[in-house]
mmCIF file of C-alpha atoms in Angstrom:
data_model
loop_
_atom_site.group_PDB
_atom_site.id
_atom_site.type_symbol
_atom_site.label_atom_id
_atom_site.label_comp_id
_atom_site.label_asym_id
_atom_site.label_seq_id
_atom_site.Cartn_x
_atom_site.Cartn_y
_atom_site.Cartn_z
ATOM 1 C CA UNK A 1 0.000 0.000 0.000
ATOM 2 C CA UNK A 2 1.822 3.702 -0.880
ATOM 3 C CA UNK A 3 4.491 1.597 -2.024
ATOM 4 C CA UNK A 4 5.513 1.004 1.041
ATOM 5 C CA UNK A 5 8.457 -1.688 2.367
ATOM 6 C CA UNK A 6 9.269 -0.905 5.111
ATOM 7 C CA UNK A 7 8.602 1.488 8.282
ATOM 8 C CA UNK A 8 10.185 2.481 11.794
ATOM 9 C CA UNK A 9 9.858 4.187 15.066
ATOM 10 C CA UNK A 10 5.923 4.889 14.640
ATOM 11 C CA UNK A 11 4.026 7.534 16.503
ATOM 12 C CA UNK A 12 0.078 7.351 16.516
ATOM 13 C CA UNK A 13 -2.521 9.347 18.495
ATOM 14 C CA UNK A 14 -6.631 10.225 18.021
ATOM 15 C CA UNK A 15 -7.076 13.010 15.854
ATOM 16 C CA UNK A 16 -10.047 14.176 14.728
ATOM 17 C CA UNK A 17 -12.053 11.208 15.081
ATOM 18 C CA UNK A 18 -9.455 9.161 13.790
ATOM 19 C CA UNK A 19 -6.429 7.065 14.709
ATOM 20 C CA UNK A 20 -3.279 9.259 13.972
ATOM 21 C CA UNK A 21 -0.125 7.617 12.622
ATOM 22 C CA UNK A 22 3.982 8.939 11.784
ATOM 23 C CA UNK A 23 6.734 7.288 11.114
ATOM 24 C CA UNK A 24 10.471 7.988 11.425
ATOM 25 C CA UNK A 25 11.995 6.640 8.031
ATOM 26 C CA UNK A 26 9.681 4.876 5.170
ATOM 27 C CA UNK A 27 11.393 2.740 2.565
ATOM 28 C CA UNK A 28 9.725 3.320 -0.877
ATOM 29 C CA UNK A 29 11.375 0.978 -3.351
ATOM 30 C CA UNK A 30 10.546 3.389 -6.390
ATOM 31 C CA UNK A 31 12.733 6.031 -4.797
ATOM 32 C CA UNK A 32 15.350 3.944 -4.212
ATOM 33 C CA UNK A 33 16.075 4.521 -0.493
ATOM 34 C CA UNK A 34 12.855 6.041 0.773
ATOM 35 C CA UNK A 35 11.469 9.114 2.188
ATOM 36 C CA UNK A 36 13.590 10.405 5.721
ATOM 37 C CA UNK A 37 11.251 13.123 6.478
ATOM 38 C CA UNK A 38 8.252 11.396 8.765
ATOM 39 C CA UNK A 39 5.583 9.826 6.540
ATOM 40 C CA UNK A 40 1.533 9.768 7.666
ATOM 41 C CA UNK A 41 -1.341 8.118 7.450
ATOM 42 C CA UNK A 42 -5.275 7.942 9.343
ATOM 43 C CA UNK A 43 -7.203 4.650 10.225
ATOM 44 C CA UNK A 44 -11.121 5.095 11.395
ATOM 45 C CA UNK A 45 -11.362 3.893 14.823
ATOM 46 C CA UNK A 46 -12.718 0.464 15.598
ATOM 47 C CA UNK A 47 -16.284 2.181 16.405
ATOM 48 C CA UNK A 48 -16.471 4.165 13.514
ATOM 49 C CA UNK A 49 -16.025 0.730 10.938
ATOM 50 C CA UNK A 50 -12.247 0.818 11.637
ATOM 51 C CA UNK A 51 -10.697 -3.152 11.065
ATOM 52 C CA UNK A 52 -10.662 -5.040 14.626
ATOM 53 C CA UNK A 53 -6.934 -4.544 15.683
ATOM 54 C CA UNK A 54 -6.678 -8.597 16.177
ATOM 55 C CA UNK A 55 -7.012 -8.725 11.935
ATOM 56 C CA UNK A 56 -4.827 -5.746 11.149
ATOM 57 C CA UNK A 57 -5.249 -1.494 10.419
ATOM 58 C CA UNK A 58 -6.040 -0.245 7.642
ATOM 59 C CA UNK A 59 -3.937 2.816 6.531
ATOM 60 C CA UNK A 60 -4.868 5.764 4.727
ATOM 61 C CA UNK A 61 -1.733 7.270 3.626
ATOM 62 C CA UNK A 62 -0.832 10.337 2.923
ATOM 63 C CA UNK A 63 0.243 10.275 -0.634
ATOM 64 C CA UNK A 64 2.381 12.253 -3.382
ATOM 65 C CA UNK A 65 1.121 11.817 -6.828
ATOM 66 C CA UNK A 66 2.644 8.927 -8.106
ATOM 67 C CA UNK A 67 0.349 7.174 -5.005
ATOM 68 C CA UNK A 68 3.547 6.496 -2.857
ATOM 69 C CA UNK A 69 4.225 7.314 0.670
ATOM 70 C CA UNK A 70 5.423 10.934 1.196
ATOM 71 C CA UNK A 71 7.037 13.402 3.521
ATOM 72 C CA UNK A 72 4.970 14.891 6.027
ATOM 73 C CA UNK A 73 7.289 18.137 6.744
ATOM 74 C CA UNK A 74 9.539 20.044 4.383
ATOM 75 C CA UNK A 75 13.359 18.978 5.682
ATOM 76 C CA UNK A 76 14.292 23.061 4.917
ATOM 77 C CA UNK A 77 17.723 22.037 5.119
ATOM 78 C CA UNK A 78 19.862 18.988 4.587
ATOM 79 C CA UNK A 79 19.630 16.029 6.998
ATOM 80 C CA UNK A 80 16.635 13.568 8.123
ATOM 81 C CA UNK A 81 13.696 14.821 10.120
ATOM 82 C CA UNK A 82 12.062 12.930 12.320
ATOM 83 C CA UNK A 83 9.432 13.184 15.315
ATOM 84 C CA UNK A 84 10.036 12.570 18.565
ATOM 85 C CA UNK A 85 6.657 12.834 19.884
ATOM 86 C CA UNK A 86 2.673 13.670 19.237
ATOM 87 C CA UNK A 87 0.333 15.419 21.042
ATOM 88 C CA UNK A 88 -3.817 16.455 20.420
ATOM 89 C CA UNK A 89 -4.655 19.676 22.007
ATOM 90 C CA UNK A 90 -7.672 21.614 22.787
ATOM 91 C CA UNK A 91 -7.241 25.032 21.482
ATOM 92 C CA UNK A 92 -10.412 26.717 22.877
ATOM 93 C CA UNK A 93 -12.348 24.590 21.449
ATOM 94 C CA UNK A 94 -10.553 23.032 18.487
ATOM 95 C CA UNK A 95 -8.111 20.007 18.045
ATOM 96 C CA UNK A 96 -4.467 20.778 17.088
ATOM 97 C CA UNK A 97 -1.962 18.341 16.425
ATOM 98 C CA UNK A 98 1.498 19.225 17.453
ATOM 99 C CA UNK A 99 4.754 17.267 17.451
ATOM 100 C CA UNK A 100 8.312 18.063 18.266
ATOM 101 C CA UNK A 101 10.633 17.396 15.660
ATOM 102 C CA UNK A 102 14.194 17.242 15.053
ATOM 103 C CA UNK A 103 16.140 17.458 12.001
ATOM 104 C CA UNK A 104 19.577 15.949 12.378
ATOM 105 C CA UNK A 105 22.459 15.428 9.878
ATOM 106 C CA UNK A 106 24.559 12.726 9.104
ATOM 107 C CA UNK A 107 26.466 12.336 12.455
ATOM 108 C CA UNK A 108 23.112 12.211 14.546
ATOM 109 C CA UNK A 109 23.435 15.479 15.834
ATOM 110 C CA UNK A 110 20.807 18.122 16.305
ATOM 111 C CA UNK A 111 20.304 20.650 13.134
ATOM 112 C CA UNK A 112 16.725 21.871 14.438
ATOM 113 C CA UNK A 113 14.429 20.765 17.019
ATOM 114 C CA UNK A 114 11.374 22.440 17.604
ATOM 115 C CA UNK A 115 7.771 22.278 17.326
ATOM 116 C CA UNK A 116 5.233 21.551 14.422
ATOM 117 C CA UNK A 117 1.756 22.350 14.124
ATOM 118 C CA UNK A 118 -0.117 20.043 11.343
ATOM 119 C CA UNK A 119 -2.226 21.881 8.836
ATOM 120 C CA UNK A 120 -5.542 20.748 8.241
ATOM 121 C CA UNK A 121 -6.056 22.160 4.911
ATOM 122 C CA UNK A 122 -2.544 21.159 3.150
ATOM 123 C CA UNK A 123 -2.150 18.001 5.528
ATOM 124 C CA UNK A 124 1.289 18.753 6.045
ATOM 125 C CA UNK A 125 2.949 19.860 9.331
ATOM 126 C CA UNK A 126 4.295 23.254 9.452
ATOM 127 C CA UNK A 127 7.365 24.385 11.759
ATOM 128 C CA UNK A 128 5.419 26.966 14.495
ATOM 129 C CA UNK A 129 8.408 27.232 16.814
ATOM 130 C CA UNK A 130 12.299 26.472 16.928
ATOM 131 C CA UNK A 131 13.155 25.475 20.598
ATOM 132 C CA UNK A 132 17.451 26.181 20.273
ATOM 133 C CA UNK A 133 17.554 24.608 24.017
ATOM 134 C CA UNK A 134 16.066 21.120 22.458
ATOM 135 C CA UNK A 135 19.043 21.222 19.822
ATOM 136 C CA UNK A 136 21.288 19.849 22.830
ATOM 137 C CA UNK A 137 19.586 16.927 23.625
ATOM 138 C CA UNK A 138 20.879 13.447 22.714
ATOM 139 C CA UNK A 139 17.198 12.453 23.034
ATOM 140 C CA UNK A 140 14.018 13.133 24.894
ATOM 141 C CA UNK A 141 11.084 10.965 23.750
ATOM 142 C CA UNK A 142 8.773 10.921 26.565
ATOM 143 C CA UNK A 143 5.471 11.838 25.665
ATOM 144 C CA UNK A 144 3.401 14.423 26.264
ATOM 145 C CA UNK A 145 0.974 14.839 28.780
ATOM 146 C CA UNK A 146 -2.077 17.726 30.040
ATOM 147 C CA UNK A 147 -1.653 18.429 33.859
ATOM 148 C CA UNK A 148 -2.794 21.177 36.662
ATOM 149 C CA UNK A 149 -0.769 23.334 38.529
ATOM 150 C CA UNK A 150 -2.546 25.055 40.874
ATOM 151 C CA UNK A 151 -4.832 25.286 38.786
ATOM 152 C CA UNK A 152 -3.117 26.353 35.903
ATOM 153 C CA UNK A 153 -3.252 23.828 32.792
ATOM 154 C CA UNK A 154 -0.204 22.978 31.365
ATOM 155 C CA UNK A 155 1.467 20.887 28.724
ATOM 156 C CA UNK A 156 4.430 18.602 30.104
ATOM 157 C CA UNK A 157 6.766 17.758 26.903
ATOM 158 C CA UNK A 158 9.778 15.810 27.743
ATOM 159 C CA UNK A 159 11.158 15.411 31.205
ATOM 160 C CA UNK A 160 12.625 18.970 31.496
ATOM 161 C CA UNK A 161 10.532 21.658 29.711
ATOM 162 C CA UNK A 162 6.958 22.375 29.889
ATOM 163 C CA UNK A 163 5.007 25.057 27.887
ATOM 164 C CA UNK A 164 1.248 26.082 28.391
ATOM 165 C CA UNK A 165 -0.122 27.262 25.031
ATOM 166 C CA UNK A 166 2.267 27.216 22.384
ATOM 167 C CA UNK A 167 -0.381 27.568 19.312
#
């Protein structure tokens, strides 16, 4: 399906009324090595005439136009981009779909890290904020997660920053 081989480090969340899914690196064997820039794709959830997860998933991918997996983020620079986490938040009133990305180069060192905001209308994610402090991290993949403080709402990203509203 997409012309899809091969996948890694996936990412999924519920977006929309639908399961959410990324990968890190998708091996397309019509362009040789594959796409290094996160690839996408939806599945309807199980209650909505989604496939029982026992039998399989059905993915929707996102697609260029030859019908093969694509890139869900423009690299804008050299070097593979990949997501280190997802996250669905309320944004008075409306769903936004935000991941932290990094772009790193050839030695596995940080380029760019920052966050994305996913655009409903082009389905592609769309760089809202570079975080410089993230680009000395090795790696921080915990997930994200909504809390109170004193009665403050927050969103806790990684084990060392936290941001309220970022969009």
């Amino acid at each position: 399906v997409a012309g899809v081989l091969g996948q890694d480090s996936q990412l999924g969340t519920i977006y929309k009324g639908k399961y959410f899914w990324i990968w890190g690196d998708t091996f397309v064997p019509s362009k040789y090595i594959g796409n290094f820039a996160v690839s996408g794709a939806t599945s309807e959830l199980v209650d909505n005439g989604g496939m029982d997860p026992e039998i399989g998933i059905e993915y929707d991918y996102f697609v260029d136009s030859d019908g093969n997996s694509r890139s869900m983020i423009d690299p804008q620079g050299p070097g593979y981009v990949w997501f280190d986490w997802l996250m669905n938040v309320d944004d008075n009133g409306t769903e936004k779909l935000l991941a932290k990305y990094g772009r790193v180069n050839g030695y596995w060192l940080n380029d760019e890290r920052g966050v994305a905001v996913f655009n409903d209308d082009t389905e592609n994610f769309e760089r809202y904020r570079d975080t410089p402090e993230w680009k000395s991290e090795l790696t921080t993949m915990g997930h994200p997660f909504r809390g109170k403080v004193k009665d403050q709402e927050y969103y806790f990203a990684t084990s060392e920053f936290r941001f309220s509203r970022v969009i």
